[in-house]
PDB file of C-alpha atoms in Angstrom:
ATOM      1  CA  MET A   1      -0.141   0.098  -0.004  1.00  0.00           C
ATOM      2  CA  SER A   2       2.283   3.102  -1.499  1.00  0.00           C
ATOM      3  CA  SER A   3       0.048   5.713  -2.339  1.00  0.00           C
ATOM      4  CA  GLY A   4      -3.299   6.410  -3.917  1.00  0.00           C
ATOM      5  CA  ARG A   5      -6.357   4.918  -3.399  1.00  0.00           C
ATOM      6  CA  ASP A   6      -7.236   2.053  -1.181  1.00  0.00           C
ATOM      7  CA  PRO A   7      -7.506  -1.315  -3.185  1.00  0.00           C
ATOM      8  CA  GLY A   8     -10.579  -2.613  -0.863  1.00  0.00           C
ATOM      9  CA  LEU A   9     -12.356   1.191  -1.371  1.00  0.00           C
ATOM     10  CA  GLN A  10     -13.464   1.165   2.753  1.00  0.00           C
ATOM     11  CA  PRO A  11     -14.208   5.011   2.369  1.00  0.00           C
ATOM     12  CA  GLU A  12     -16.876   4.483  -0.718  1.00  0.00           C
ATOM     13  CA  ARG A  13     -18.155   1.029   0.931  1.00  0.00           C
ATOM     14  CA  THR A  14     -18.724   3.024   4.555  1.00  0.00           C
ATOM     15  CA  ARG A  15     -20.573   5.742   2.588  1.00  0.00           C
ATOM     16  CA  LEU A  16     -22.458   3.707   0.979  1.00  0.00           C
ATOM     17  CA  ALA A  17     -23.870   1.817   4.418  1.00  0.00           C
ATOM     18  CA  TRP A  18     -24.669   5.120   5.853  1.00  0.00           C
ATOM     19  CA  ARG A  19     -27.012   5.831   2.959  1.00  0.00           C
ATOM     20  CA  ARG A  20     -28.579   2.212   3.431  1.00  0.00           C
ATOM     21  CA  THR A  21     -28.693   3.125   6.950  1.00  0.00           C
ATOM     22  CA  LEU A  22     -30.560   6.952   6.301  1.00  0.00           C
ATOM     23  CA  LEU A  23     -32.891   4.595   3.530  1.00  0.00           C
ATOM     24  CA  THR A  24     -33.732   2.570   6.447  1.00  0.00           C
ATOM     25  CA  VAL A  25     -34.722   5.129   8.613  1.00  0.00           C
ATOM     26  CA  THR A  26     -36.863   7.009   6.039  1.00  0.00           C
ATOM     27  CA  VAL A  27     -38.469   3.418   5.699  1.00  0.00           C
ATOM     28  CA  VAL A  28     -39.330   3.252   9.507  1.00  0.00           C
ATOM     29  CA  THR A  29     -40.129   6.779   9.702  1.00  0.00           C
ATOM     30  CA  ALA A  30     -42.886   6.584   7.292  1.00  0.00           C
ATOM     31  CA  LEU A  31     -44.285   3.161   9.173  1.00  0.00           C
ATOM     32  CA  ALA A  32     -44.368   5.504  12.216  1.00  0.00           C
ATOM     33  CA  VAL A  33     -45.862   8.343  10.333  1.00  0.00           C
ATOM     34  CA  ARG A  34     -48.809   5.579   9.345  1.00  0.00           C
ATOM     35  CA  LEU A  35     -49.418   4.544  12.516  1.00  0.00           C
ATOM     36  CA  ALA A  36     -49.452   8.347  13.842  1.00  0.00           C
ATOM     37  CA  SER A  37     -52.080   9.250  11.584  1.00  0.00           C
ATOM     38  CA  THR A  38     -55.609   8.453  13.495  1.00  0.00           C
ATOM     39  CA  GLY A  39     -56.963  11.804  12.335  1.00  0.00           C
ATOM     40  CA  ASP A  40     -56.694  13.483  15.931  1.00  0.00           C
ATOM     41  CA  PRO A  41     -54.276  16.378  17.316  1.00  0.00           C
ATOM     42  CA  THR A  42     -52.481  14.055  19.118  1.00  0.00           C
ATOM     43  CA  GLY A  43     -51.890  11.643  16.517  1.00  0.00           C
ATOM     44  CA  ALA A  44     -50.570  14.553  14.392  1.00  0.00           C
ATOM     45  CA  LEU A  45     -48.444  15.914  17.183  1.00  0.00           C
ATOM     46  CA  ILE A  46     -46.344  12.981  17.770  1.00  0.00           C
ATOM     47  CA  ALA A  47     -46.814  12.304  13.933  1.00  0.00           C
ATOM     48  CA  GLY A  48     -45.107  15.437  13.812  1.00  0.00           C
ATOM     49  CA  VAL A  49     -41.899  14.545  16.615  1.00  0.00           C
ATOM     50  CA  ILE A  50     -41.247  11.913  14.165  1.00  0.00           C
ATOM     51  CA  VAL A  51     -40.835  13.774  11.265  1.00  0.00           C
ATOM     52  CA  LEU A  52     -38.383  16.067  12.991  1.00  0.00           C
ATOM     53  CA  VAL A  53     -36.365  12.954  13.991  1.00  0.00           C
ATOM     54  CA  TRP A  54     -36.412  11.665  10.752  1.00  0.00           C
ATOM     55  CA  GLY A  55     -35.078  15.535   9.759  1.00  0.00           C
ATOM     56  CA  ALA A  56     -32.379  15.693  12.469  1.00  0.00           C
ATOM     57  CA  LEU A  57     -30.993  12.460  11.140  1.00  0.00           C
ATOM     58  CA  LEU A  58     -31.108  12.906   7.726  1.00  0.00           C
ATOM     59  CA  VAL A  59     -28.939  16.212   8.615  1.00  0.00           C
ATOM     60  CA  LEU A  60     -26.672  14.348  10.872  1.00  0.00           C
ATOM     61  CA  CYS A  61     -25.430  11.543   8.789  1.00  0.00           C
ATOM     62  CA  TRP A  62     -26.341  12.833   5.165  1.00  0.00           C
ATOM     63  CA  PRO A  63     -22.669  14.243   5.132  1.00  0.00           C
ATOM     64  CA  ARG A  64     -21.124  11.054   6.080  1.00  0.00           C
ATOM     65  CA  GLY A  65     -23.034   9.093   2.939  1.00  0.00           C
ATOM     66  CA  THR A  66     -21.802  11.816   0.583  1.00  0.00           C
ATOM     67  CA  GLY A  67     -18.412  13.341  -1.069  1.00  0.00           C
ATOM     68  CA  THR A  68     -15.195  11.980  -2.173  1.00  0.00           C
ATOM     69  CA  GLY A  69     -12.163  11.457  -0.876  1.00  0.00           C
ATOM     70  CA  PRO A  70     -10.957  10.030   2.216  1.00  0.00           C
ATOM     71  CA  ALA A  71     -14.093   9.529   4.634  1.00  0.00           C
ATOM     72  CA  ARG A  72     -14.291  10.585   7.918  1.00  0.00           C
ATOM     73  CA  THR A  73     -14.307   8.403  10.873  1.00  0.00           C
ATOM     74  CA  GLY A  74     -16.149   8.129  14.417  1.00  0.00           C
ATOM     75  CA  GLY A  75     -17.335  10.487  15.842  1.00  0.00           C
ATOM     76  CA  ARG A  76     -20.660  11.327  17.568  1.00  0.00           C
ATOM     77  CA  THR A  77     -22.741  10.984  14.466  1.00  0.00           C
ATOM     78  CA  LEU A  78     -22.393   7.508  15.646  1.00  0.00           C
ATOM     79  CA  PRO A  79     -23.870   7.417  19.651  1.00  0.00           C
ATOM     80  CA  LEU A  80     -26.777  10.377  18.032  1.00  0.00           C
ATOM     81  CA  ALA A  81     -27.493   8.124  15.279  1.00  0.00           C
ATOM     82  CA  THR A  82     -28.140   5.262  18.208  1.00  0.00           C
ATOM     83  CA  VAL A  83     -30.008   8.444  19.575  1.00  0.00           C
ATOM     84  CA  GLY A  84     -32.382   8.743  17.161  1.00  0.00           C
ATOM     85  CA  THR A  85     -33.038   5.251  16.395  1.00  0.00           C
ATOM     86  CA  VAL A  86     -34.010   4.478  20.022  1.00  0.00           C
ATOM     87  CA  ALA A  87     -36.013   7.968  19.944  1.00  0.00           C
ATOM     88  CA  LEU A  88     -37.940   6.291  16.699  1.00  0.00           C
ATOM     89  CA  ALA A  89     -38.555   2.654  19.152  1.00  0.00           C
ATOM     90  CA  LEU A  90     -39.952   4.754  21.909  1.00  0.00           C
ATOM     91  CA  LEU A  91     -42.236   7.087  19.601  1.00  0.00           C
ATOM     92  CA  GLY A  92     -43.322   3.703  18.096  1.00  0.00           C
ATOM     93  CA  VAL A  93     -44.434   2.276  21.543  1.00  0.00           C
ATOM     94  CA  LEU A  94     -45.968   5.360  23.526  1.00  0.00           C
ATOM     95  CA  LEU A  95     -48.096   4.741  19.549  1.00  0.00           C
ATOM     96  CA  VAL A  96     -48.964   1.115  19.856  1.00  0.00           C
ATOM     97  CA  ILE A  97     -49.755   2.035  23.658  1.00  0.00           C
ATOM     98  CA  ARG A  98     -51.877   5.137  22.837  1.00  0.00           C
ATOM     99  CA  GLY A  99     -54.115   3.234  20.463  1.00  0.00           C
ATOM    100  CA  LEU A 100     -55.502   0.506  23.869  1.00  0.00           C
ATOM    101  CA  TRP A 101     -57.530   3.166  24.255  1.00  0.00           C
TER     102      TRP A 101
ATOM    103  CA  MET B   1     -22.927   4.090  34.004  1.00  0.00           C
ATOM    104  CA  TRP B   2     -21.670   7.497  33.082  1.00  0.00           C
ATOM    105  CA  LYS B   3     -18.493   6.701  32.148  1.00  0.00           C
ATOM    106  CA  THR B   4     -19.917   4.258  29.545  1.00  0.00           C
ATOM    107  CA  ILE B   5     -22.151   6.627  27.929  1.00  0.00           C
ATOM    108  CA  ARG B   6     -19.444   9.393  28.180  1.00  0.00           C
ATOM    109  CA  ARG B   7     -17.545   6.310  25.915  1.00  0.00           C
ATOM    110  CA  TRP B   8     -19.841   6.268  23.458  1.00  0.00           C
ATOM    111  CA  PHE B   9     -19.701   9.681  22.879  1.00  0.00           C
ATOM    112  CA  ASP B  10     -15.733   9.634  22.824  1.00  0.00           C
ATOM    113  CA  PRO B  11     -14.606   5.974  22.920  1.00  0.00           C
ATOM    114  CA  ALA B  12     -10.718   7.411  22.654  1.00  0.00           C
ATOM    115  CA  GLU B  13     -11.141  10.257  25.125  1.00  0.00           C
ATOM    116  CA  SER B  14     -10.145  12.815  22.486  1.00  0.00           C
ATOM    117  CA  GLY B  15      -7.510  10.496  21.123  1.00  0.00           C
ATOM    118  CA  SER B  16      -5.519  10.348  24.523  1.00  0.00           C
ATOM    119  CA  VAL B  17      -6.408   6.085  24.781  1.00  0.00           C
ATOM    120  CA  GLY B  18      -3.624   4.420  23.163  1.00  0.00           C
ATOM    121  CA  GLU B  19      -2.795   5.235  19.245  1.00  0.00           C
ATOM    122  CA  ARG B  20      -4.583   6.097  15.867  1.00  0.00           C
ATOM    123  CA  PRO B  21      -5.444   3.357  14.109  1.00  0.00           C
ATOM    124  CA  ASP B  22      -5.438   2.518  10.584  1.00  0.00           C
ATOM    125  CA  TYR B  23      -8.467   4.433   9.391  1.00  0.00           C
ATOM    126  CA  ARG B  24      -9.410   1.280   7.576  1.00  0.00           C
ATOM    127  CA  PHE B  25     -10.172  -0.678  11.213  1.00  0.00           C
ATOM    128  CA  SER B  26     -12.365   2.389  12.200  1.00  0.00           C
ATOM    129  CA  LEU B  27     -13.862   2.623   8.885  1.00  0.00           C
ATOM    130  CA  ALA B  28     -14.790  -1.438   9.244  1.00  0.00           C
ATOM    131  CA  ASN B  29     -15.860  -1.177  12.888  1.00  0.00           C
ATOM    132  CA  GLU B  30     -17.754   1.416  12.278  1.00  0.00           C
ATOM    133  CA  ARG B  31     -19.657  -0.158   9.026  1.00  0.00           C
ATOM    134  CA  THR B  32     -20.031  -3.116  11.498  1.00  0.00           C
ATOM    135  CA  PHE B  33     -21.942  -0.722  13.607  1.00  0.00           C
ATOM    136  CA  LEU B  34     -24.269   0.689  10.780  1.00  0.00           C
ATOM    137  CA  ALA B  35     -25.301  -3.114  10.257  1.00  0.00           C
ATOM    138  CA  TRP B  36     -26.421  -3.733  13.552  1.00  0.00           C
ATOM    139  CA  LEU B  37     -28.114  -0.082  13.908  1.00  0.00           C
ATOM    140  CA  ARG B  38     -29.633  -1.493  10.101  1.00  0.00           C
ATOM    141  CA  THR B  39     -31.074  -4.534  12.335  1.00  0.00           C
ATOM    142  CA  GLY B  40     -32.273  -2.369  15.000  1.00  0.00           C
ATOM    143  CA  LEU B  41     -33.921  -0.454  12.567  1.00  0.00           C
ATOM    144  CA  ALA B  42     -35.299  -3.220  11.041  1.00  0.00           C
ATOM    145  CA  LEU B  43     -36.910  -4.810  14.386  1.00  0.00           C
ATOM    146  CA  VAL B  44     -38.651  -1.543  15.218  1.00  0.00           C
ATOM    147  CA  GLY B  45     -40.025  -1.401  11.437  1.00  0.00           C
ATOM    148  CA  GLY B  46     -41.103  -5.035  12.264  1.00  0.00           C
ATOM    149  CA  GLY B  47     -43.131  -3.497  14.996  1.00  0.00           C
ATOM    150  CA  LEU B  48     -44.464  -0.616  13.508  1.00  0.00           C
ATOM    151  CA  ALA B  49     -45.959  -3.245  10.872  1.00  0.00           C
ATOM    152  CA  ALA B  50     -46.799  -5.599  13.628  1.00  0.00           C
ATOM    153  CA  ALA B  51     -48.946  -2.678  15.013  1.00  0.00           C
ATOM    154  CA  GLN B  52     -50.524  -1.434  11.988  1.00  0.00           C
ATOM    155  CA  PHE B  53     -51.020  -4.567   9.234  1.00  0.00           C
ATOM    156  CA  LEU B  54     -51.865  -7.713  12.082  1.00  0.00           C
ATOM    157  CA  PRO B  55     -55.507  -8.532  12.069  1.00  0.00           C
ATOM    158  CA  PRO B  56     -56.896  -8.435  16.119  1.00  0.00           C
ATOM    159  CA  LEU B  57     -55.383 -11.638  17.383  1.00  0.00           C
ATOM    160  CA  PRO B  58     -57.602 -14.204  19.554  1.00  0.00           C
ATOM    161  CA  MET B  59     -55.965 -13.423  22.730  1.00  0.00           C
ATOM    162  CA  SER B  60     -56.458 -10.149  23.447  1.00  0.00           C
ATOM    163  CA  HIS B  61     -53.701  -7.445  23.048  1.00  0.00           C
ATOM    164  CA  LEU B  62     -51.376 -10.436  21.578  1.00  0.00           C
ATOM    165  CA  ARG B  63     -50.694  -7.634  18.584  1.00  0.00           C
ATOM    166  CA  GLU B  64     -49.501  -4.629  20.743  1.00  0.00           C
ATOM    167  CA  VAL B  65     -47.446  -7.334  23.160  1.00  0.00           C
ATOM    168  CA  ILE B  66     -45.618  -8.246  19.913  1.00  0.00           C
ATOM    169  CA  ALA B  67     -45.088  -4.617  18.574  1.00  0.00           C
ATOM    170  CA  VAL B  68     -43.825  -3.174  21.634  1.00  0.00           C
ATOM    171  CA  ALA B  69     -41.627  -6.466  22.087  1.00  0.00           C
ATOM    172  CA  LEU B  70     -40.452  -5.339  18.359  1.00  0.00           C
ATOM    173  CA  LEU B  71     -39.648  -1.737  19.128  1.00  0.00           C
ATOM    174  CA  LEU B  72     -38.092  -2.373  22.528  1.00  0.00           C
ATOM    175  CA  LEU B  73     -35.717  -5.445  20.869  1.00  0.00           C
ATOM    176  CA  GLY B  74     -34.996  -2.878  18.218  1.00  0.00           C
ATOM    177  CA  ALA B  75     -33.851  -0.321  20.655  1.00  0.00           C
ATOM    178  CA  ALA B  76     -31.835  -2.476  22.317  1.00  0.00           C
ATOM    179  CA  VAL B  77     -29.906  -3.754  19.226  1.00  0.00           C
ATOM    180  CA  ALA B  78     -29.278   0.236  18.674  1.00  0.00           C
ATOM    181  CA  ILE B  79     -28.169   1.167  22.035  1.00  0.00           C
ATOM    182  CA  ARG B  80     -25.858  -2.254  22.151  1.00  0.00           C
ATOM    183  CA  ALA B  81     -24.448  -2.020  18.801  1.00  0.00           C
ATOM    184  CA  VAL B  82     -23.136   1.834  19.799  1.00  0.00           C
ATOM    185  CA  ASP B  83     -21.791   0.511  23.091  1.00  0.00           C
ATOM    186  CA  HIS B  84     -19.783  -2.911  20.941  1.00  0.00           C
ATOM    187  CA  TRP B  85     -18.146   0.267  18.189  1.00  0.00           C
ATOM    188  CA  ALA B  86     -16.907   2.551  21.400  1.00  0.00           C
ATOM    189  CA  ARG B  87     -15.402  -0.856  23.259  1.00  0.00           C
ATOM    190  CA  THR B  88     -13.775  -2.278  19.863  1.00  0.00           C
ATOM    191  CA  GLU B  89     -12.651   1.373  18.989  1.00  0.00           C
ATOM    192  CA  ARG B  90     -10.922   1.016  22.512  1.00  0.00           C
ATOM    193  CA  ALA B  91      -9.562  -2.022  21.939  1.00  0.00           C
ATOM    194  CA  ILE B  92      -8.122  -1.677  18.437  1.00  0.00           C
ATOM    195  CA  ARG B  93      -6.566   1.917  19.691  1.00  0.00           C
ATOM    196  CA  LEU B  94      -5.128   0.105  22.693  1.00  0.00           C
ATOM    197  CA  GLY B  95      -4.095  -3.218  20.599  1.00  0.00           C
ATOM    198  CA  ARG B  96      -6.199  -5.215  22.694  1.00  0.00           C
ATOM    199  CA  GLU B  97      -8.062  -8.305  21.826  1.00  0.00           C
ATOM    200  CA  LEU B  98     -11.517  -7.428  20.295  1.00  0.00           C
ATOM    201  CA  PRO B  99     -14.318  -7.512  22.866  1.00  0.00           C
ATOM    202  CA  ALA B 100     -16.311 -11.218  22.843  1.00  0.00           C
ATOM    203  CA  SER B 101     -19.649 -10.956  23.096  1.00  0.00           C
ATOM    204  CA  ARG B 102     -23.187 -12.952  23.394  1.00  0.00           C
ATOM    205  CA  PHE B 103     -25.332 -10.674  22.092  1.00  0.00           C
ATOM    206  CA  PRO B 104     -25.633 -11.990  18.264  1.00  0.00           C
ATOM    207  CA  ALA B 105     -26.376 -15.994  20.008  1.00  0.00           C
ATOM    208  CA  ILE B 106     -29.055 -14.159  22.071  1.00  0.00           C
ATOM    209  CA  LEU B 107     -30.589 -11.809  19.302  1.00  0.00           C
ATOM    210  CA  ALA B 108     -30.540 -15.303  17.472  1.00  0.00           C
ATOM    211  CA  LEU B 109     -32.088 -17.569  20.108  1.00  0.00           C
ATOM    212  CA  ALA B 110     -34.436 -14.716  20.337  1.00  0.00           C
ATOM    213  CA  VAL B 111     -35.387 -14.331  16.817  1.00  0.00           C
ATOM    214  CA  GLY B 112     -35.624 -18.395  16.542  1.00  0.00           C
ATOM    215  CA  ALA B 113     -37.567 -18.576  19.171  1.00  0.00           C
ATOM    216  CA  GLY B 114     -40.364 -16.179  18.436  1.00  0.00           C
ATOM    217  CA  ALA B 115     -40.145 -18.114  14.285  1.00  0.00           C
ATOM    218  CA  VAL B 116     -40.688 -21.403  16.356  1.00  0.00           C
ATOM    219  CA  LEU B 117     -43.871 -20.089  17.935  1.00  0.00           C
ATOM    220  CA  LEU B 118     -45.010 -18.416  15.064  1.00  0.00           C
ATOM    221  CA  VAL B 119     -44.918 -21.489  13.420  1.00  0.00           C
ATOM    222  CA  VAL B 120     -47.022 -23.704  16.394  1.00  0.00           C
ATOM    223  CA  ALA B 121     -49.403 -20.985  16.194  1.00  0.00           C
ATOM    224  CA  VAL B 122     -49.836 -21.627  12.118  1.00  0.00           C
ATOM    225  CA  LEU B 123     -50.031 -24.929  12.513  1.00  0.00           C
ATOM    226  CA  LEU B 124     -52.441 -24.945  15.353  1.00  0.00           C
ATOM    227  CA  ARG B 125     -54.984 -22.693  13.284  1.00  0.00           C
ATOM    228  CA  ALA B 126     -54.784 -24.761  10.427  1.00  0.00           C
ATOM    229  CA  ILE B 127     -55.605 -27.854  12.584  1.00  0.00           C
ATOM    230  CA  GLY B 128     -58.478 -26.593  14.040  1.00  0.00           C
ATOM    231  CA  GLY B 129     -60.059 -25.601  10.967  1.00  0.00           C
ATOM    232  CA  ARG B 130     -59.936 -21.532  10.358  1.00  0.00           C
TER     233      ARG B 130
END
């Protein structure tokens, strides 16, 4: 390994992994918004929070999936992406429990 | 507890732990984290889908129990993902053995047990005629 590009294309593979993850987040957001849409104000409020979480994850993770050259590694983006995922899960629990009454 | 959470956000403690590793190892560790995060997201998506696409089940609230179980499992997978990423990052920097984990085996057993339960439920329904 002298100079030039990494033959394993590690930065590119990592960028694509971030893009796949954002795509998955988007699908989960769509499912959650559909579950929240019951036509009442509380449902609309929860749907709004879900869309905000999605937007935050998009703004946060988008730079990791774009660009060329050496990729950034590590940093707060990873734990924050976890926080966003846990938030979506807990909002989902809230929606399911709310549906019981 | 606090120390663990701080290490999720800064596993290298701002570069004071060990040496900066070959970036390819860090990238591989990051991709492993992302694969686990997607696994967690898939479980969350499964829970959300169960809540809205399953028909009402014979046992009361069974659908909601399945949905909440999947959602919480997804959250647990996501938290474990970042914990394992941070511990692996430290191990790489310190030149130590990578952290061992039983979590994949436990998750596999849980998913397998869930699948067996569903097979039994489907068979019982088929035999019970309707």
